[in-house]
Amino acid sequence: MNRDSETEDRNNDKKAVIIGAGPAGLTAAYELSKAGIKSTVIEKDGVVGGLARTVNYRGYRFDIGGHRFFTKVRAVENMWREVLGNDFLKRQRLSRIYYNKRFFYYPFRVTNALFGLGVWNSFLIAASYLKSQLSPELPEDTFDRWVSNRFGSRLYSLFFKTYTEKVWGIPCSEISAEWAAQRIKGLSLMQALKNALLKDNGSEKKETIKTLIDSFDYPRLGPGMMWEAVADKITRVGCELLLNSDVKKIHVGNGRVERIEISGNEAVESVHGTDYISTMPIRELIQKLDPAPPEEVLEAAARLNYRDFLTVSLVIDQPDVFPDNWIYIHEPGVKLGRIQNFKNWSGDMVPDPGKTCLGLEYFCFEGDGLWSMSDPELIEFAKKELEKMNLVNTSLVEDGSVVRMPKAYPVYDSGYRESLRIIREYLGGIRNLQLVGRNGMHKYNNQDHSMLTAMLAVKNILGADYDLWKVNADQEYHEEAAETGEEDLYGFQDLAGTQPIVPELVATQRASALDEAIIKAFARMDKLAFAVSVGTVCGLAVFLATLVLILKGGHIVGPTLSLLGQYFAGYSVTLKGAVIGFGYSFLWGFLFGWLFAYLRNLLTGIYVFRISKGRELSTFKNFIDYI
Ligand SMILES: Cc1cc2nc3c(=O)[nH]c(=O)nc-3n(C[C@H](O)[C@H](O)[C@H](O)COP(=O)(O)OP(=O)(O)OC[C@H]3O[C@@H](n4cnc5c(N)ncnc54)[C@H](O)[C@@H]3O)c2cc1C
């Protein structure tokens, strides 16, 4: 029997069970089917797509938050294109901030911000920025301090405070600074220096970065179209998709999942497999394990928190309401967080070109005041907020619907890392269970990283040994991709080999040679050592020159060099003069060397400071996108 048929036989013995038909679960099933492994996908909802579904309300389609498709993971990009072909559209982005009944471009444009805020306000912003640079608030342990120290307290309260508090539902002074720092990754000084130094293809990079920020891909009928197409493909090749099937219990024995108990339309039933992949929220997964894990693990799971989300979609009898894909609402006095205009994402999202469908997004907690309002109450509430903001003529609203989405955001609070550590340690003992996706790993993943974890989990089922927790959730990668040239990292070219590439490690290895060169170039000069060296060289030069001239002799010995006596008191072209000359030259050389090293260190310091600040500011430009 040859190796290929042996592998095929091994795969034929496998059967995977996947919890959740969101992007991660469906990607896992898709990849497994390509490898000839059958799978059963269990989904508690009646539709596929999870958080990336598209809701269809009387022909008006809307997302749970507009879903941009962007990635630097080539395998993900390939899959999207393979599945949707020409229905995968390139869209231009326009998104602005609405504040004080005015629009501000986002990412910011200086003149627009200046005009919008007025000269006095702009002056105050500049003054508070200067103050923050001269006397930053320490310790920098909370979100408000972290941001204020970088942008000044005034800009922080105008553009970051209200929106961030709306999203997370807690004061910024209670949000850990670590969270902000994680959101704004890419503050690596080394990367900043590399970018500044490797300027030769800078304009090309800038162009690519700009393009990536200003445009994105989008399925013609919304993200749900992608996931419905994947669901269709996998079921055609024999994969089982169980909708309306809620996981009730996960039975574990001998360090393996043995079966999953589900309840659906019909009676409770059991699903068996050899390998299990979960995308359901970790908190629930732990609560459903049977036998129950130790108390410490249950408590850790109970400490994981989520932020929930609801969309009120309004149909408006007007062809064009505003040109943006979405608007961030920073207006004080309203609860509204963001408005999507789905027609501007794709014209086919509305059945009638004479109408518009807006998605009004509210961040909330399951069971709070907003969440508990009835649908008609919420529609009225949303209309009133629109009216208050003077943004839309609400007499033209002719219909509306509401979608509530629990656990939209895994919360990164001060305790989540430790809770995850405890849970991961425990789950490490269940050998045939892998966690993937966003809530599946309690990671702030976009679709592509959710999919990537699923792809790697499938590779593991096929015999690889990837650490899925190492998949980088760098929210800034759509900018970084062009800068670092890392787009091949997840390209899977190396997967035929036995050694899996762990993305973070590869990045580190690739960077190390350049890093070393940069570290050398920017290392501080030792002032004393440099001064002594220059002084010695200068002293010896004069000393030796004097000796040579003495040995040469002549009518008048060393007439030119003897002019040094005008500057070095007591110097002459004699043996004694050589020693005096050495002393003076050493002293001047020493002073020059010290001053040179001092100035060089100072200028390098200023240069590095400027680069790192510039980088911080540029990564922060898109901060709100990552919230
Ligand atoms: C407001 C918002 C905006 C976003 N914008 C973008 C964007 O612009 N671009 C982007 O790429 N990503 C975006 N994302 C992120 C994206 O939605 C997620 O990364 C992606 O959906 C995660 O996929 P997943 O399969 O891991 O999880 P999910 O989409 O959460 O899917 C998990 C599935 O598991 C099911 N499930 C849960 N419990 C059970 C159970 N007990 N039994 C059976 N099934 C269960 C759920 O019903 C769900 O279908 C956004 C997310 C939100 C909330």
XYZ file of C-alpha atoms and ligand atoms in Angstrom:
680
model
C 0.000 0.000 0.000
C 1.523 3.391 -0.931
C 1.693 6.372 1.453
C -1.163 8.304 -0.193
C -3.627 5.475 0.093
C -2.537 4.851 3.705
C -3.280 8.502 4.529
C -6.590 8.268 2.680
C -7.573 5.213 4.711
C -6.664 6.975 7.948
C -8.803 9.943 6.913
C -11.691 7.654 6.002
C -11.728 6.454 9.602
C -12.087 9.999 10.869
C -15.304 11.876 11.445
C -15.342 15.416 12.775
C -18.033 17.088 14.812
C -18.066 20.874 14.643
C -20.008 23.121 17.002
C -21.238 26.299 15.278
C -21.922 27.213 11.649
C -20.258 30.616 11.751
C -17.206 31.473 9.620
C -14.870 29.290 11.707
C -17.095 26.209 11.898
C -18.014 26.304 8.214
C -14.388 26.855 7.188
C -13.392 23.809 9.207
C -16.066 21.700 7.482
C -15.021 23.070 4.075
C -11.354 22.234 4.612
C -12.173 18.823 6.056
C -14.330 17.955 3.072
C -11.412 18.844 0.786
C -9.304 16.364 2.728
C -12.001 13.731 2.333
C -13.117 13.794 5.975
C -16.816 13.779 6.738
C -18.154 16.153 9.351
C -21.322 17.092 11.183
C -21.883 20.794 11.916
C -24.192 21.557 14.830
C -25.775 25.019 14.777
C -28.249 26.257 17.329
C -29.706 28.960 15.068
C -31.893 28.425 12.036
C -29.376 30.210 9.783
C -25.656 29.957 9.095
C -22.987 32.675 9.340
C -23.008 33.314 13.102
C -22.022 36.920 13.775
C -21.240 37.259 10.057
C -24.733 36.332 8.898
C -26.873 38.587 6.718
C -30.448 39.066 7.829
C -33.068 39.293 5.116
C -36.070 41.376 6.139
C -38.645 41.615 3.359
C -35.845 41.695 0.796
C -33.808 44.290 2.723
C -30.515 42.722 3.757
C -28.406 43.805 6.671
C -25.363 42.553 8.613
C -24.786 42.298 12.319
C -22.416 45.259 12.093
C -21.069 45.873 8.598
C -18.578 43.119 7.783
C -15.576 44.212 5.766
C -13.560 41.387 4.227
C -9.838 42.018 4.417
C -6.948 39.731 5.166
C -3.280 39.108 4.690
C -3.806 35.374 5.018
C -3.553 34.098 1.485
C -5.344 30.831 2.227
C -8.324 32.801 3.525
C -8.324 35.175 0.571
C -8.178 32.192 -1.792
C -11.105 30.526 -0.104
C -13.259 33.659 -0.280
C -12.543 34.044 -3.994
C -12.981 30.330 -4.674
C -16.402 30.351 -2.999
C -17.892 33.562 -4.384
C -15.984 34.314 -7.584
C -17.453 37.407 -9.239
C -19.908 37.996 -6.403
C -16.985 39.158 -4.243
C -16.932 42.915 -4.820
C -14.263 45.557 -4.207
C -15.861 48.485 -2.364
C -14.641 51.992 -1.644
C -14.831 53.080 1.945
C -16.308 56.281 3.290
C -16.928 56.500 7.016
C -17.202 59.642 9.083
C -17.756 60.637 12.670
C -20.907 62.552 13.504
C -20.336 64.943 16.362
C -22.128 68.140 17.331
C -24.302 67.887 14.221
C -21.217 67.899 11.997
C -19.361 65.278 10.007
C -15.677 64.568 10.579
C -13.755 62.383 8.197
C -12.422 59.233 9.694
C -9.505 58.530 9.503
C -9.093 62.227 10.383
C -8.304 64.945 7.858
C -6.687 67.996 9.382
C -8.521 70.769 7.504
C -11.879 69.091 7.956
C -11.246 68.680 11.708
C -10.033 72.272 12.000
C -13.088 73.722 10.267
C -15.463 71.377 12.060
C -14.158 72.115 15.530
C -13.430 75.787 15.020
C -10.207 77.695 15.560
C -10.615 78.130 19.324
C -11.397 74.475 19.928
C -8.472 73.451 17.722
C -6.205 75.748 19.733
C -7.394 74.148 22.980
C -6.795 70.692 21.503
C -3.253 71.676 20.525
C -2.645 73.160 23.990
C -3.915 70.053 25.775
C -1.797 67.895 23.463
C 1.281 69.907 24.392
C 0.424 69.628 28.064
C 0.061 65.865 27.788
C 3.474 65.643 26.150
C 5.144 67.808 28.795
C 3.478 66.314 31.846
C 1.817 62.976 31.090
C -0.444 61.491 33.745
C 1.156 58.571 35.517
C 0.811 55.690 36.141
C -0.548 54.986 32.670
C -2.763 52.144 33.834
C -6.199 53.079 32.534
C -7.582 53.611 29.048
C -8.364 57.312 29.626
C -4.817 58.075 30.778
C -3.259 55.992 28.033
C -5.150 57.853 25.307
C -4.960 61.309 26.924
C -1.203 60.997 27.263
C -0.953 60.425 23.543
C -3.550 62.837 22.220
C -4.264 65.280 24.964
C -7.283 65.116 27.225
C -9.407 67.360 25.009
C -9.191 65.279 21.857
C -9.641 62.180 23.992
C -12.905 63.444 25.486
C -14.215 64.700 22.135
C -13.489 61.680 19.971
C -12.629 58.630 22.036
C -14.387 58.756 25.395
C -18.064 58.771 24.395
C -17.757 56.111 21.725
C -15.523 53.767 23.725
C -17.829 54.001 26.736
C -20.824 53.291 24.521
C -19.156 50.202 23.109
C -18.010 48.735 26.422
C -20.648 50.090 28.767
C -18.132 51.049 31.472
C -16.239 54.302 32.170
C -12.911 54.593 30.344
C -11.247 55.046 33.717
C -12.202 51.418 34.453
C -10.926 50.011 31.176
C -7.421 48.671 31.450
C -4.681 50.433 29.508
C -3.544 46.995 28.396
C -6.681 46.764 26.289
C -5.890 50.000 24.467
C -2.332 48.890 23.912
C -3.553 45.588 22.488
C -5.997 47.312 20.188
C -3.249 49.537 18.957
C -0.673 46.949 18.202
C 2.201 47.713 15.919
C 3.704 50.246 18.270
C 6.932 48.342 17.982
C 9.751 50.801 17.813
C 11.779 48.371 15.779
C 9.073 48.182 13.131
C 8.798 51.956 13.126
C 12.539 52.304 12.598
C 12.507 49.732 9.831
C 9.750 51.598 8.075
C 11.585 54.865 8.430
C 14.891 53.426 7.245
C 13.643 51.342 4.336
C 12.247 54.335 2.572
C 13.190 53.246 -0.939
C 9.860 51.615 -1.653
C 7.965 53.709 0.848
C 5.650 55.388 -1.588
C 4.587 52.064 -3.018
C 3.917 50.788 0.495
C 1.986 53.882 1.430
C -0.126 53.433 -1.671
C -0.914 49.832 -0.730
C -1.662 50.754 2.870
C -3.923 53.554 1.753
C -5.746 51.247 -0.610
C -6.237 48.686 2.112
C -7.756 51.255 4.426
C -9.832 53.003 1.803
C -11.314 49.911 0.223
C -12.361 46.416 1.186
C -14.053 43.371 -0.298
C -17.695 42.581 0.262
C -20.031 39.863 -1.016
C -22.708 41.222 -3.340
C -25.473 40.140 -0.943
C -23.625 40.688 2.321
C -21.383 38.373 4.354
C -24.192 35.851 4.785
C -23.922 35.145 1.058
C -20.397 33.799 1.633
C -21.436 31.511 4.454
C -24.614 30.297 2.773
C -22.493 29.389 -0.260
C -20.001 27.492 1.916
C -22.852 25.679 3.681
C -24.257 24.730 0.292
C -20.899 23.405 -0.924
C -20.215 21.264 2.135
C -23.676 19.703 2.287
C -23.427 18.821 -1.407
C -20.372 16.710 -0.688
C -21.992 14.843 2.168
C -21.324 16.984 5.195
C -24.216 17.031 7.665
C -25.497 20.448 8.777
C -27.863 20.345 11.737
C -29.612 23.702 12.123
C -31.764 24.602 15.152
C -29.667 22.156 17.155
C -28.418 23.350 20.508
C -25.479 21.611 22.173
C -26.736 20.456 25.559
C -23.938 18.263 26.874
C -20.427 17.346 25.839
C -19.577 13.926 27.225
C -15.923 13.360 28.065
C -14.168 10.135 29.079
C -10.531 8.989 29.137
C -9.306 12.424 28.108
C -11.444 12.502 24.958
C -14.832 13.837 23.901
C -16.993 10.751 23.374
C -20.216 12.314 22.094
C -22.256 15.476 22.022
C -25.836 15.599 23.093
C -27.999 18.018 21.127
C -31.586 19.069 21.326
C -33.272 20.341 18.234
C -36.593 20.300 16.493
C -36.984 16.693 17.380
C -35.890 14.731 20.430
C -32.512 14.921 22.108
C -29.920 12.979 20.134
C -26.231 12.187 20.304
C -23.599 12.997 17.722
C -20.402 10.945 17.645
C -17.066 11.672 16.059
C -13.356 11.044 16.298
C -12.401 14.741 16.391
C -14.278 17.725 17.780
C -13.976 21.435 16.978
C -15.838 24.057 18.998
C -16.678 27.635 18.048
C -19.302 28.150 20.758
C -18.493 30.640 23.536
C -15.953 29.122 25.937
C -18.066 30.009 28.956
C -20.906 27.805 27.686
C -18.627 25.048 26.492
C -17.164 24.642 29.972
C -20.629 24.654 31.543
C -21.739 21.883 29.201
C -18.894 19.460 29.831
C -19.962 16.193 31.443
C -18.549 15.283 33.928
C -18.246 18.881 35.086
C -14.701 20.273 35.335
C -13.233 21.255 38.732
C -14.748 24.257 40.506
C -11.730 26.447 39.695
C -12.311 25.939 35.957
C -16.054 26.574 36.215
C -15.376 29.785 38.121
C -12.803 30.897 35.555
C -15.343 30.335 32.775
C -18.019 32.238 34.681
C -15.635 35.202 34.912
C -15.395 35.552 31.108
C -17.512 38.496 30.054
C -19.201 39.536 26.824
C -20.719 42.661 25.364
C -23.932 42.249 23.426
C -25.263 44.092 20.451
C -28.501 44.928 18.675
C -29.351 46.389 15.306
C -32.496 48.337 14.511
C -32.869 48.381 10.760
C -35.049 51.098 9.285
C -36.391 51.206 5.744
C -36.471 54.775 4.464
C -38.431 55.969 1.472
C -35.539 57.920 0.002
C -32.930 56.799 -2.557
C -29.915 58.543 -0.964
C -29.641 59.453 2.688
C -25.874 59.919 3.116
C -22.885 58.679 1.083
C -21.023 56.859 3.906
C -20.823 53.101 4.311
C -21.141 53.750 8.018
C -21.076 56.660 10.460
C -19.652 56.631 13.979
C -21.991 58.493 16.302
C -20.087 60.583 18.843
C -23.001 62.915 19.396
C -23.580 63.367 23.123
C -27.028 62.569 24.486
C -27.827 59.559 22.278
C -27.221 55.863 22.849
C -26.739 55.100 19.178
C -23.206 53.846 18.428
C -22.952 53.489 14.665
C -25.183 53.666 11.605
C -24.676 51.411 8.594
C -26.022 52.305 5.190
C -26.124 48.863 3.603
C -27.021 50.136 0.169
C -23.617 51.824 0.100
C -21.939 48.510 0.860
C -23.661 46.873 -2.101
C -26.525 48.177 -4.215
C -28.096 44.686 -4.158
C -28.710 44.874 -0.409
C -32.016 46.657 -1.095
C -34.780 45.300 -3.329
C -35.870 48.773 -4.493
C -33.286 51.371 -5.606
C -35.666 54.136 -4.527
C -35.309 53.098 -0.842
C -32.551 52.979 1.737
C -32.026 50.542 4.599
C -30.093 51.868 7.601
C -28.773 49.672 10.414
C -28.737 51.547 13.732
C -26.331 49.772 16.051
C -26.555 49.727 19.823
C -24.018 48.163 22.170
C -25.676 46.750 25.274
C -25.754 43.954 27.843
C -28.171 41.066 27.520
C -31.114 41.887 29.754
C -30.395 45.619 30.202
C -32.883 48.408 29.433
C -32.250 48.531 25.693
C -32.077 44.771 25.245
C -35.369 44.262 27.065
C -37.389 46.814 25.082
C -39.936 45.334 22.701
C -39.170 45.572 18.977
C -41.741 48.343 18.307
C -40.383 50.287 21.301
C -36.839 49.956 19.988
C -37.861 51.122 16.514
C -39.564 54.193 17.996
C -36.568 54.845 20.247
C -34.154 54.642 17.291
C -36.321 57.004 15.218
C -36.359 59.533 18.060
C -32.564 59.411 18.305
C -32.252 60.014 14.563
C -34.599 62.957 14.887
C -32.601 64.385 17.783
C -29.448 64.272 15.697
C -31.084 65.879 12.694
C -29.558 63.232 10.504
C -32.539 61.707 8.723
C -36.059 62.888 8.002
C -37.837 60.290 10.130
C -41.234 60.937 8.553
C -39.822 58.924 5.624
C -39.209 55.807 7.757
C -41.715 53.259 6.501
C -40.698 50.019 8.186
C -38.261 48.566 10.685
C -37.023 45.399 12.340
C -34.730 44.431 15.196
C -32.014 41.777 15.582
C -30.439 41.079 18.969
C -27.014 39.428 18.987
C -25.749 38.121 22.309
C -21.987 37.768 22.913
C -20.937 39.943 20.000
C -17.713 40.990 21.730
C -15.508 38.927 24.042
C -14.480 41.415 26.738
C -10.769 41.880 27.487
C -11.056 42.919 31.118
C -8.365 42.723 33.737
C -9.121 39.089 34.636
C -9.719 37.434 31.286
C -6.136 36.307 30.625
C -5.861 34.429 33.883
C -9.306 32.849 33.401
C -8.308 31.727 29.910
C -5.061 30.284 31.221
C -6.916 28.118 33.742
C -9.416 26.972 31.120
C -6.769 26.208 28.505
C -4.763 24.191 30.962
C -7.811 22.084 31.762
C -8.939 21.646 28.149
C -5.396 20.646 27.175
C -6.287 17.317 28.799
C -9.097 16.641 26.300
C -7.052 15.469 23.366
C -9.578 15.352 20.531
C -11.147 18.767 21.201
C -9.893 21.980 19.575
C -11.216 25.476 20.199
C -11.290 27.881 17.254
C -12.862 31.182 16.190
C -13.833 34.332 18.045
C -15.915 33.402 21.095
C -14.603 29.870 20.679
C -11.214 31.166 21.868
C -12.427 34.353 23.569
C -10.305 36.278 21.091
C -11.138 39.511 19.394
C -10.799 37.848 15.991
C -12.133 39.102 12.711
C -13.433 36.566 10.213
C -10.050 35.819 8.711
C -8.321 34.921 11.952
C -11.379 32.965 13.034
C -11.099 31.065 9.743
C -7.347 30.646 10.063
C -7.667 28.951 13.436
C -10.206 26.590 11.848
C -7.870 25.847 8.923
C -5.011 25.066 11.282
C -7.280 22.890 13.437
C -8.052 20.839 10.329
C -4.318 20.525 9.610
C -3.940 19.230 13.164
C -6.601 16.608 12.553
C -4.565 15.598 9.510
C -1.478 15.145 11.657
C 0.129 18.572 12.094
C 0.836 20.154 15.452
C -0.116 23.823 15.361
C -0.595 25.870 18.470
C -3.816 27.675 17.558
C -3.415 30.133 20.415
C -0.409 31.553 18.631
C -2.444 32.784 15.696
C -1.906 36.474 15.710
C -4.997 38.564 16.322
C -3.237 41.762 15.339
C -6.129 44.079 14.502
C -3.914 46.340 12.552
C -2.718 43.816 10.030
C -4.545 45.297 7.105
C -2.133 48.190 7.373
C 0.824 46.150 8.508
C 0.600 43.600 5.736
C 2.071 45.883 3.174
C 4.742 47.135 5.508
C 6.111 43.863 6.737
C 5.700 41.792 3.613
C 4.413 38.997 5.826
C 1.607 38.040 3.512
C 3.156 34.640 2.900
C 3.197 33.741 6.539
C -0.042 31.862 6.456
C 0.245 30.877 2.833
C 0.562 27.224 3.793
C 3.346 26.521 1.317
C 5.338 24.788 4.033
C 2.568 22.593 5.293
C 3.539 19.612 3.238
C 6.530 19.283 5.539
C 6.332 17.831 8.995
C 7.379 21.017 10.780
C 4.476 23.420 11.052
C 5.326 27.071 10.857
C 4.049 28.909 13.845
C 3.381 32.333 12.416
C 4.736 34.403 15.292
C 8.007 32.496 15.326
C 8.554 32.856 11.615
C 8.011 36.566 11.874
C 10.557 36.762 14.649
C 13.160 34.782 12.736
C 12.744 36.844 9.618
C 13.030 40.021 11.562
C 16.078 39.120 13.593
C 18.883 39.888 11.092
C 17.464 43.277 10.227
C 16.694 43.979 13.860
C 20.310 43.328 14.758
C 21.530 45.749 12.104
C 19.084 48.403 13.321
C 19.999 47.881 16.942
C 23.662 48.374 15.999
C 22.980 51.482 13.942
C 20.921 53.109 16.665
C 22.962 51.991 19.652
C 24.086 54.835 21.902
C 27.710 55.859 21.477
C 29.831 55.611 24.596
C 30.887 59.268 24.996
C 33.923 58.617 27.188
C 35.301 55.807 25.048
C 34.819 57.814 21.855
C 36.362 60.931 23.410
C 39.434 58.997 24.646
C 39.867 57.363 21.215
C 39.634 60.644 19.296
C 41.882 62.372 21.865
C 44.509 59.610 21.617
C 44.482 59.634 17.825
C 44.857 63.448 17.720
C 47.563 63.452 20.438
C 49.543 60.700 18.729
C 49.226 62.391 15.331
C 50.819 65.623 16.641
C 53.370 63.718 18.722
C 54.498 61.522 15.803
C 54.460 64.405 13.296
C 56.726 66.399 15.630
C 59.126 63.440 16.041
C 59.306 62.875 12.286
C 60.120 66.548 11.697
C 62.830 66.482 14.414
C 64.402 63.396 12.812
C 64.212 64.990 9.400
C 66.133 68.028 10.787
C 67.013 70.962 8.503
C 67.865 74.656 8.712
C 64.551 75.550 10.311
C 62.891 72.440 11.800
C 59.168 72.072 10.959
C 58.314 75.695 10.182
C 54.650 74.951 9.450
C 53.939 72.703 12.430
C 55.684 75.099 14.763
C 52.805 77.549 14.054
C 50.797 75.320 16.424
C 52.674 77.120 19.186
C 50.331 80.070 18.638
C 47.474 77.908 19.911
C 49.238 75.433 22.192
C 51.239 77.543 24.696
C 54.752 76.089 25.073
C 54.622 73.974 21.914
C 57.660 73.874 19.608
C 59.099 71.268 17.245
C 61.262 69.709 19.940
C 61.059 66.571 22.067
C 59.506 68.562 24.927
C 57.160 70.245 22.401
C 56.078 66.798 21.137
C 54.938 65.870 24.653
C 53.192 69.245 25.137
C 51.604 68.861 21.672
C 50.380 65.398 22.609
C 48.754 66.792 25.754
C 46.992 69.669 23.985
C 45.887 67.568 20.997
C 44.607 64.833 23.271
C 42.592 67.419 25.221
C 41.020 68.997 22.114
C 40.450 65.632 20.482
C 38.829 64.420 23.690
C 36.500 67.456 23.840
C 35.582 67.142 20.166
C 34.947 63.393 20.481
C 32.786 63.819 23.559
C 30.743 66.595 21.969
C 30.313 64.644 18.750
C 29.112 61.538 20.590
C 26.789 63.664 22.726
C 25.216 65.373 19.713
C 24.943 62.136 17.793
C 23.144 60.461 20.704
C 20.862 63.463 21.085
C 19.923 63.613 17.392
C 19.410 59.849 17.204
C 17.213 60.077 20.279
C 15.107 62.858 18.756
C 14.841 60.918 15.479
C 13.755 57.714 17.200
C 11.276 59.634 19.362
C 9.752 61.309 16.292
C 9.425 58.028 14.433
C 7.823 56.224 17.332
C 5.376 59.079 17.991
C 4.500 59.280 14.313
C 3.882 55.580 14.261
C 1.736 55.698 17.356
C -0.361 58.447 15.861
C -0.749 56.724 12.524
C -1.812 53.435 14.078
C -4.200 55.293 16.312
C -5.826 56.905 13.294
C -7.939 53.822 12.755
C -8.413 53.035 16.386
C -12.180 53.329 16.409
C -12.424 50.748 13.625
C -10.945 48.199 15.955
C -13.312 48.747 18.826
C -20.520 44.219 15.219
C -19.471 43.338 14.599
C -18.774 43.771 13.482
C -17.806 42.968 12.893
N -17.161 43.401 11.781
C -16.292 42.590 11.145
C -15.691 43.005 9.935
O -15.907 44.111 9.447
N -14.843 42.134 9.315
C -14.576 40.892 9.820
O -13.839 40.131 9.191
N -15.120 40.490 10.991
C -15.966 41.300 11.653
N -16.552 40.890 12.826
C -16.100 39.630 13.433
C -16.732 38.382 12.828
O -18.125 38.466 12.909
C -16.235 37.175 13.587
O -14.835 37.116 13.565
C -16.724 35.860 13.043
O -18.099 35.848 12.855
C -16.349 34.765 14.023
O -16.696 33.542 13.498
P -16.889 32.287 14.452
O -17.340 31.176 13.595
O -15.696 32.114 15.271
O -18.006 32.697 15.494
P -19.566 33.088 15.317
O -19.759 33.916 14.109
O -19.922 33.631 16.623
O -20.234 31.672 15.100
C -20.402 30.769 16.153
C -21.639 29.936 15.869
O -21.797 28.992 16.931
C -23.170 28.863 17.214
N -23.376 28.352 18.579
C -23.149 29.003 19.743
N -23.516 28.231 20.784
C -23.976 27.085 20.270
C -24.526 25.899 20.845
N -24.683 25.758 22.170
N -24.919 24.901 20.011
C -24.784 25.035 18.665
N -24.296 26.133 18.079
C -23.886 27.151 18.863
C -23.694 30.289 17.039
O -25.096 30.311 16.852
C -22.914 30.771 15.830
O -23.603 30.524 14.635
C -17.512 41.684 13.439
C -18.214 41.251 14.565
C -19.174 42.063 15.153
C -19.914 41.588 16.353
